PDB file of C-alpha atoms in Angstrom:
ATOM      1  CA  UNK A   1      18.616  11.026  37.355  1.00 88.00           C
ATOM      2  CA  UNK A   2      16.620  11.622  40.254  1.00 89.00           C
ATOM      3  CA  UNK A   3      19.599  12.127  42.605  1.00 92.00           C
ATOM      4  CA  UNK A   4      21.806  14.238  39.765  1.00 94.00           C
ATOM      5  CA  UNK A   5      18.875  15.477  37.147  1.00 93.00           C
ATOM      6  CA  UNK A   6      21.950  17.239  35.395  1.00 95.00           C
ATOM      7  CA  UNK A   7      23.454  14.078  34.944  1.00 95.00           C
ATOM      8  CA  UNK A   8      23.397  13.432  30.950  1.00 95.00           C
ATOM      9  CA  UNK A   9      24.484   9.587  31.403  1.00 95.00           C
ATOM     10  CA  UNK A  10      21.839   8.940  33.814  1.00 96.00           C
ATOM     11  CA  UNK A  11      19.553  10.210  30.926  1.00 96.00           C
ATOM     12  CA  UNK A  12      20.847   8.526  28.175  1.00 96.00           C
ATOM     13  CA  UNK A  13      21.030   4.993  30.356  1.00 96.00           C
ATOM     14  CA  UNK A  14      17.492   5.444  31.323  1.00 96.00           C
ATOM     15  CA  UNK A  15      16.423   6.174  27.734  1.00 96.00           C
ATOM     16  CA  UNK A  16      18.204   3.023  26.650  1.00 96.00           C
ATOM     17  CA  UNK A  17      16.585   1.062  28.898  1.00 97.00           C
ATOM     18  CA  UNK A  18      13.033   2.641  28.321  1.00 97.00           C
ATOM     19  CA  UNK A  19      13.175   2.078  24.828  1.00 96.00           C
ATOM     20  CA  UNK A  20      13.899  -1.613  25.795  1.00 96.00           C
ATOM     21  CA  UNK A  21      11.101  -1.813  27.246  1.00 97.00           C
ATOM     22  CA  UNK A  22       9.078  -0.318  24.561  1.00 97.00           C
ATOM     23  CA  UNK A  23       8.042   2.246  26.975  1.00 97.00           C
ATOM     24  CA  UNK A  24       8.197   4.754  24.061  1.00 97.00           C
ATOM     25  CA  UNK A  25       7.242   7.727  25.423  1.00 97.00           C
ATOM     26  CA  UNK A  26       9.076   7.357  28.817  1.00 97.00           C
ATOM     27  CA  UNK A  27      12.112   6.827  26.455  1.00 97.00           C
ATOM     28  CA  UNK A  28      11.396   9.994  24.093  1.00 97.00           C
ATOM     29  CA  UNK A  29      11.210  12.186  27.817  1.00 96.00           C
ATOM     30  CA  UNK A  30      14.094  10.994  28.893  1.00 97.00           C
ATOM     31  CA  UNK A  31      16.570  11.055  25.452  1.00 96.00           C
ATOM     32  CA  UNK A  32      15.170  14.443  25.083  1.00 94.00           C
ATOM     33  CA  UNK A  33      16.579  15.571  28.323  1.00 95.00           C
ATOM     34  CA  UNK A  34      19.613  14.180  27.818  1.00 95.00           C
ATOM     35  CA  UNK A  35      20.146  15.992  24.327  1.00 93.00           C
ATOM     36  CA  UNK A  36      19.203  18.985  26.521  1.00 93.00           C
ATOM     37  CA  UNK A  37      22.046  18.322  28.784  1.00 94.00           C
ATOM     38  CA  UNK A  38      24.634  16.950  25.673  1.00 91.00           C
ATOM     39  CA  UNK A  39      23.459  18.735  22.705  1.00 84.00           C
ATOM     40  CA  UNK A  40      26.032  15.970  20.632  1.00 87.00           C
ATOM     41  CA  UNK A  41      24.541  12.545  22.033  1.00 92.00           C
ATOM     42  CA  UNK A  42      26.059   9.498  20.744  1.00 92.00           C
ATOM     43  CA  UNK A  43      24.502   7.857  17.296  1.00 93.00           C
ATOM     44  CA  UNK A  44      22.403   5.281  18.954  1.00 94.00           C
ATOM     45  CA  UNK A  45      20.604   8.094  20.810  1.00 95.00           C
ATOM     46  CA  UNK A  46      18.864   9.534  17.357  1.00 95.00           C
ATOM     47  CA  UNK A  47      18.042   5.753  16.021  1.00 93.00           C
ATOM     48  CA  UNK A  48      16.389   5.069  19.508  1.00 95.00           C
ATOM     49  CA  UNK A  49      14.595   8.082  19.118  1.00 95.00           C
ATOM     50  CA  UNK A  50      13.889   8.056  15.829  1.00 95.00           C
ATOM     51  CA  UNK A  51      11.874   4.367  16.390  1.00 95.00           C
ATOM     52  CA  UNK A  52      10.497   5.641  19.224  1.00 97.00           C
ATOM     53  CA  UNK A  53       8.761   8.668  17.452  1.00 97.00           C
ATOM     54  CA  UNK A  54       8.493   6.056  14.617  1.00 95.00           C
ATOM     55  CA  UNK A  55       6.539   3.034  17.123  1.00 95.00           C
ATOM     56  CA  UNK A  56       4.121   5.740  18.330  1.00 97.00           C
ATOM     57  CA  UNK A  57       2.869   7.155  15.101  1.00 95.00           C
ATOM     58  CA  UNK A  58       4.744  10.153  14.914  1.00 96.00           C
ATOM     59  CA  UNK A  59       6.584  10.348  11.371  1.00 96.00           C
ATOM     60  CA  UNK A  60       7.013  13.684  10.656  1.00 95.00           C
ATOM     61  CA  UNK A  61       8.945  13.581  14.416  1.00 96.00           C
ATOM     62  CA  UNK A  62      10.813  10.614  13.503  1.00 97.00           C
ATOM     63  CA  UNK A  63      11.974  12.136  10.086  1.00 97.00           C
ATOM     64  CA  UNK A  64      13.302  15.338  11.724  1.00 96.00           C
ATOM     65  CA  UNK A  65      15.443  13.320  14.411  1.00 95.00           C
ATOM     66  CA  UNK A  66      17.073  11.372  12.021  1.00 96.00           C
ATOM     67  CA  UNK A  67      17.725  13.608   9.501  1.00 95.00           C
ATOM     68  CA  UNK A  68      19.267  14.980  12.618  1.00 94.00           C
ATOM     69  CA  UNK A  69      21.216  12.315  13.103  1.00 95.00           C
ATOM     70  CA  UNK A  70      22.331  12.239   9.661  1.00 95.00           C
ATOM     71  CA  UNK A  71      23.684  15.322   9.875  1.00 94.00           C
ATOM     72  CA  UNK A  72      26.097  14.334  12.273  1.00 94.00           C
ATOM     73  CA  UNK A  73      26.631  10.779  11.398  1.00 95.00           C
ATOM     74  CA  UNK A  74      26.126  10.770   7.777  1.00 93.00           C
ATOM     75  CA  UNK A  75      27.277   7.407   6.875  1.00 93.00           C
ATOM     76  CA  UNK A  76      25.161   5.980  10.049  1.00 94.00           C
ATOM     77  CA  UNK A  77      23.086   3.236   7.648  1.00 94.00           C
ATOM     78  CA  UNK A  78      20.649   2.254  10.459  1.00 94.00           C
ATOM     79  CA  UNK A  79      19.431   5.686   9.376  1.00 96.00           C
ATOM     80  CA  UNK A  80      18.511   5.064   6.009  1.00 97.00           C
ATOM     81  CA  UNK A  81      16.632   2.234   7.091  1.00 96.00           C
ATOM     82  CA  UNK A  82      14.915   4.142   9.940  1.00 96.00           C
ATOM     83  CA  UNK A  83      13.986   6.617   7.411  1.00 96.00           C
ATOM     84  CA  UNK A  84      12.398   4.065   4.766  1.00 97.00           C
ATOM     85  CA  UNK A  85      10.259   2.785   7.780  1.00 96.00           C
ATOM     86  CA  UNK A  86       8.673   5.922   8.526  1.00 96.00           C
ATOM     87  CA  UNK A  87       7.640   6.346   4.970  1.00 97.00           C
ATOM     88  CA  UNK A  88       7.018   2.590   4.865  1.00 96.00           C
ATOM     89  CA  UNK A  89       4.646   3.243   8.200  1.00 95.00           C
ATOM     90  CA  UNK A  90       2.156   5.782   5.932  1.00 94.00           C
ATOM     91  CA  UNK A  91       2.661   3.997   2.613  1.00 95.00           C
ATOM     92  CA  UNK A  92       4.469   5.786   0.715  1.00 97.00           C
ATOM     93  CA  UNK A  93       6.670   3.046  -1.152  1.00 96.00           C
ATOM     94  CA  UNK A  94       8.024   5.526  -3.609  1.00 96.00           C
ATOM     95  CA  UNK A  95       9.590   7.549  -0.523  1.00 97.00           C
ATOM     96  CA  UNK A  96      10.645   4.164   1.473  1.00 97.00           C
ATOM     97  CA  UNK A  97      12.177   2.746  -1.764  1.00 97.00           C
ATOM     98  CA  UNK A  98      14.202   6.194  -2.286  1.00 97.00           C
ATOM     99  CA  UNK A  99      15.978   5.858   0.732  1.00 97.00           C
ATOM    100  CA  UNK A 100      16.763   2.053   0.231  1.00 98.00           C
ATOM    101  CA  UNK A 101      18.293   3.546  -3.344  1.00 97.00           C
ATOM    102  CA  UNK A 102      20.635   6.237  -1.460  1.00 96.00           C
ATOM    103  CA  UNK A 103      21.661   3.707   0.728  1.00 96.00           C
ATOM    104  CA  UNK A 104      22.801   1.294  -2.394  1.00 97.00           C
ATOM    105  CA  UNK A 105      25.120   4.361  -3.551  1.00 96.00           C
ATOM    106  CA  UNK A 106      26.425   4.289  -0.544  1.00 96.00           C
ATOM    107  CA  UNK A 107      26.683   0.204   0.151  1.00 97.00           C
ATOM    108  CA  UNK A 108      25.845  -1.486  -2.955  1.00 97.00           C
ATOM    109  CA  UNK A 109      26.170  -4.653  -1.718  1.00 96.00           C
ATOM    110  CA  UNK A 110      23.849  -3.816   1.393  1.00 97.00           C
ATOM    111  CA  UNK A 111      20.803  -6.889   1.404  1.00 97.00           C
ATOM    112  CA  UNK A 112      18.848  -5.164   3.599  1.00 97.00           C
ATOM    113  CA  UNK A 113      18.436  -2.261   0.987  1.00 98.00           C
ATOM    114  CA  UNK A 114      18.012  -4.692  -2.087  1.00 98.00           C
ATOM    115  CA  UNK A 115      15.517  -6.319  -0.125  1.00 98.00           C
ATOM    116  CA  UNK A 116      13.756  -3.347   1.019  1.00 98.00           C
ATOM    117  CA  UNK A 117      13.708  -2.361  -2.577  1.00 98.00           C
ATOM    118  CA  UNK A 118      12.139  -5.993  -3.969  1.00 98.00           C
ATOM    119  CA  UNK A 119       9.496  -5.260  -1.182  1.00 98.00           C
ATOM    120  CA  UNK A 120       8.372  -1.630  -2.037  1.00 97.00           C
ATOM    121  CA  UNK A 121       8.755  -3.144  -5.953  1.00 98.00           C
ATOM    122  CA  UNK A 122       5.808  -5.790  -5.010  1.00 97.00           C
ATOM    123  CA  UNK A 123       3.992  -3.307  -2.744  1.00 96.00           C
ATOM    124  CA  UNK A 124       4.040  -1.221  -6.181  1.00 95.00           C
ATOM    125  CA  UNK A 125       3.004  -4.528  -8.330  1.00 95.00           C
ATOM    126  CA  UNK A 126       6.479  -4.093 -10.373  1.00 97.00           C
ATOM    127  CA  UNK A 127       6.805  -7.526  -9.806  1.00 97.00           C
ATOM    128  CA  UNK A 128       9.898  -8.039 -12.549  1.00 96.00           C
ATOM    129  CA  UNK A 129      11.665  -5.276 -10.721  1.00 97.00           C
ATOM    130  CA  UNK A 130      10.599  -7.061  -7.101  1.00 98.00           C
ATOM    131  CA  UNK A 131      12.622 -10.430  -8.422  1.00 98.00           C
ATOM    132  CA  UNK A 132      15.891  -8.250  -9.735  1.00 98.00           C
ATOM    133  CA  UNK A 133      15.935  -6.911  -6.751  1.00 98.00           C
ATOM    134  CA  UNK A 134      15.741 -10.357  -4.262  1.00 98.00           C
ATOM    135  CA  UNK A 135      18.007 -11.867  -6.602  1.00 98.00           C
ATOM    136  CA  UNK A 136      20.699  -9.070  -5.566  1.00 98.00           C
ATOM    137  CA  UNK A 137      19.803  -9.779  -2.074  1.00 98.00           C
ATOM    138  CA  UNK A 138      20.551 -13.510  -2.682  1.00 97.00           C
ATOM    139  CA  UNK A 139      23.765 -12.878  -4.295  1.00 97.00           C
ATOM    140  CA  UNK A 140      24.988 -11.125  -1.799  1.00 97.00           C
ATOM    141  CA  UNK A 141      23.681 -13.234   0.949  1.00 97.00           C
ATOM    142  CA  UNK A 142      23.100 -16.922  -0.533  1.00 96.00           C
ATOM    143  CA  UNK A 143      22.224 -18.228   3.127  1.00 96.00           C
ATOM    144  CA  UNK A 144      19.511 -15.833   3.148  1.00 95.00           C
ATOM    145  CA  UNK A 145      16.473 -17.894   3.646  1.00 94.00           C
ATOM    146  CA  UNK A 146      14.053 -15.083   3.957  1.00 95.00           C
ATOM    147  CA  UNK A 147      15.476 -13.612   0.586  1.00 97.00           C
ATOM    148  CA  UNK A 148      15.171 -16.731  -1.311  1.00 97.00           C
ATOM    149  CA  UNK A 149      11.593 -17.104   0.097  1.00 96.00           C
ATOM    150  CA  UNK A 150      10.575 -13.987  -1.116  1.00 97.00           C
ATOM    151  CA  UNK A 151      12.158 -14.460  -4.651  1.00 98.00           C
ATOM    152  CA  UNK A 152      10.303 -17.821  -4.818  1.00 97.00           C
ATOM    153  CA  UNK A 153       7.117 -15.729  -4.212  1.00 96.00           C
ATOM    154  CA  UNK A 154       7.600 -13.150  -6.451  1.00 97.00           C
ATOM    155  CA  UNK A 155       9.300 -15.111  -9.118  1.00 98.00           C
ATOM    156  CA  UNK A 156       5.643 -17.287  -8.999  1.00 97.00           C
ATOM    157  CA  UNK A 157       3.699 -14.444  -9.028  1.00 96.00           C
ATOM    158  CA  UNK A 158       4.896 -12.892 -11.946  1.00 96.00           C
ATOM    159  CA  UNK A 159       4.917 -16.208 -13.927  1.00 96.00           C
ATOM    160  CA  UNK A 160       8.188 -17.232 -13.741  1.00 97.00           C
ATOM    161  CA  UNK A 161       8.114 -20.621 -12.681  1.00 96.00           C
ATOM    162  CA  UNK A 162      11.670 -21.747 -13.424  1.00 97.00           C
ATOM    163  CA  UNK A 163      12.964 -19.281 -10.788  1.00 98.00           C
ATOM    164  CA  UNK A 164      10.474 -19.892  -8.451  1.00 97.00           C
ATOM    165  CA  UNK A 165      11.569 -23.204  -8.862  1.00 97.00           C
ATOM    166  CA  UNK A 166      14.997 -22.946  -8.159  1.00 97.00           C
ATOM    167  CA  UNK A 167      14.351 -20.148  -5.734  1.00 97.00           C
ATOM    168  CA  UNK A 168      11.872 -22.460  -3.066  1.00 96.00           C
ATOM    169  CA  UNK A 169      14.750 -25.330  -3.636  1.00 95.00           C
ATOM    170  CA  UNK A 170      17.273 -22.774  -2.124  1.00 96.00           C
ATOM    171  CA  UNK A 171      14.919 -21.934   0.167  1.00 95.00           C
ATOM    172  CA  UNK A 172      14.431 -25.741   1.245  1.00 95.00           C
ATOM    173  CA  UNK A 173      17.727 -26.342   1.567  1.00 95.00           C
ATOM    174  CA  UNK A 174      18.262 -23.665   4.213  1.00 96.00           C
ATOM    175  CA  UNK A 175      15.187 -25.106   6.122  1.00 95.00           C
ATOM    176  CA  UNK A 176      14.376 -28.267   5.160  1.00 94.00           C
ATOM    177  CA  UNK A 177      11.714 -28.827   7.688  1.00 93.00           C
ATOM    178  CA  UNK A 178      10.303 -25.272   8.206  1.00 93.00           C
ATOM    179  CA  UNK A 179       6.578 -26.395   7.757  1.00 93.00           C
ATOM    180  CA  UNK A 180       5.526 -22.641   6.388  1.00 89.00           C
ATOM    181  CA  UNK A 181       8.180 -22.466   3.227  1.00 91.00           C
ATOM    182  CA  UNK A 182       6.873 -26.499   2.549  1.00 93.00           C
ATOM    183  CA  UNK A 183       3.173 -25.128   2.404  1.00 93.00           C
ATOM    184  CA  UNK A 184       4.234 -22.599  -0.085  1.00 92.00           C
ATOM    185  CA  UNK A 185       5.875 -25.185  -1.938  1.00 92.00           C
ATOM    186  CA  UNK A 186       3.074 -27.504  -1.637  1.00 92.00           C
ATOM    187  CA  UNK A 187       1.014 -24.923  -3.084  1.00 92.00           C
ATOM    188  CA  UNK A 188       3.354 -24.036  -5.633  1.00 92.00           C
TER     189      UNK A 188
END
């Protein structure tokens, strides 16, 4: 960049590798150049942008680059997710939970979104809806320790102590000697 500052890959490289680093703001500088210098950057350029805006409290920043992005790359996924996390970032679990919604129109089968879902349901205290949710997670991903950890939770919390049951055995089977999920059950 230094040698050719009109040089749109030396740009985009060193933005990659500032946002590596989590040098945020070096990063934003130097993508920002480079969509000066290639006004139609390659997808990963908006996402790295995006949670770079996103990392240093900037939402409203974050929001407009991806909804750049999606623009362009409408069925970019990462994008929907990036998007829940900036309204997940300010707590605004209706917002966050909207976006993991568009996403399941898009990929109904898509855990991440299910799960994103269960957790803006419990942030929410719709517990019933929380456990619907992880259990779509776990049927779509039944080697999904984390899922079946959280519907073991949830399931407890809202009283329902058969599928918490069945939900922490899952879990145990996955990671039978993970000392944190035999705490929980332990407890439970």
């Amino acid at each position: 960049a230094a040698i050719d500052p009109d040089s749109a890959q030396a740009w985009y490289v060193m933005g990659r590798t500032l946002f590596g680093l989590d040098r945020f703001e070096e990063a934003i500088a130097a993508y920002e150049r480079m969509m000066v210098l290639d006004p139609t950057p390659p997808v990963d350029v908006y996402e790295a942008l995006g949670r770079s805006y996103l990392k240093l409290d900037n939402l409203q920043l974050a929001r407009d680059v991806i909804n750049r992005g999606l623009l362009v790359f409408p069925n970019q996924r990462t994008f929907y997710l990036a998007m829940a996390d900036t309204y997940r970032a300010e707590a605004d679990y209706r917002a966050a939970d909207s976006w993991y919604a568009r996403m399941l129109q898009r990929w109904p089968d898509d855990v991440q979104a299910w799960s994103g879902r269960g957790d803006m349901a419990v942030a929410n205290d719709q517990l019933s809806d929380a456990v619907r949710y992880y259990q779509k997670a776990v049927e779509f991903r039944p080697l999904g320790f984390e899922y079946w950890l959280n519907l073991a939770k949830t399931a407890w919390a809202g009283g329902d102590e058969g599928l918490a049951d069945e939900a922490y055995q899952e879990a145990l089977m996955l990671q039978p000697d993970n000392p944190a999920v035999l705490l929980q059950v332990g407890q439970f």
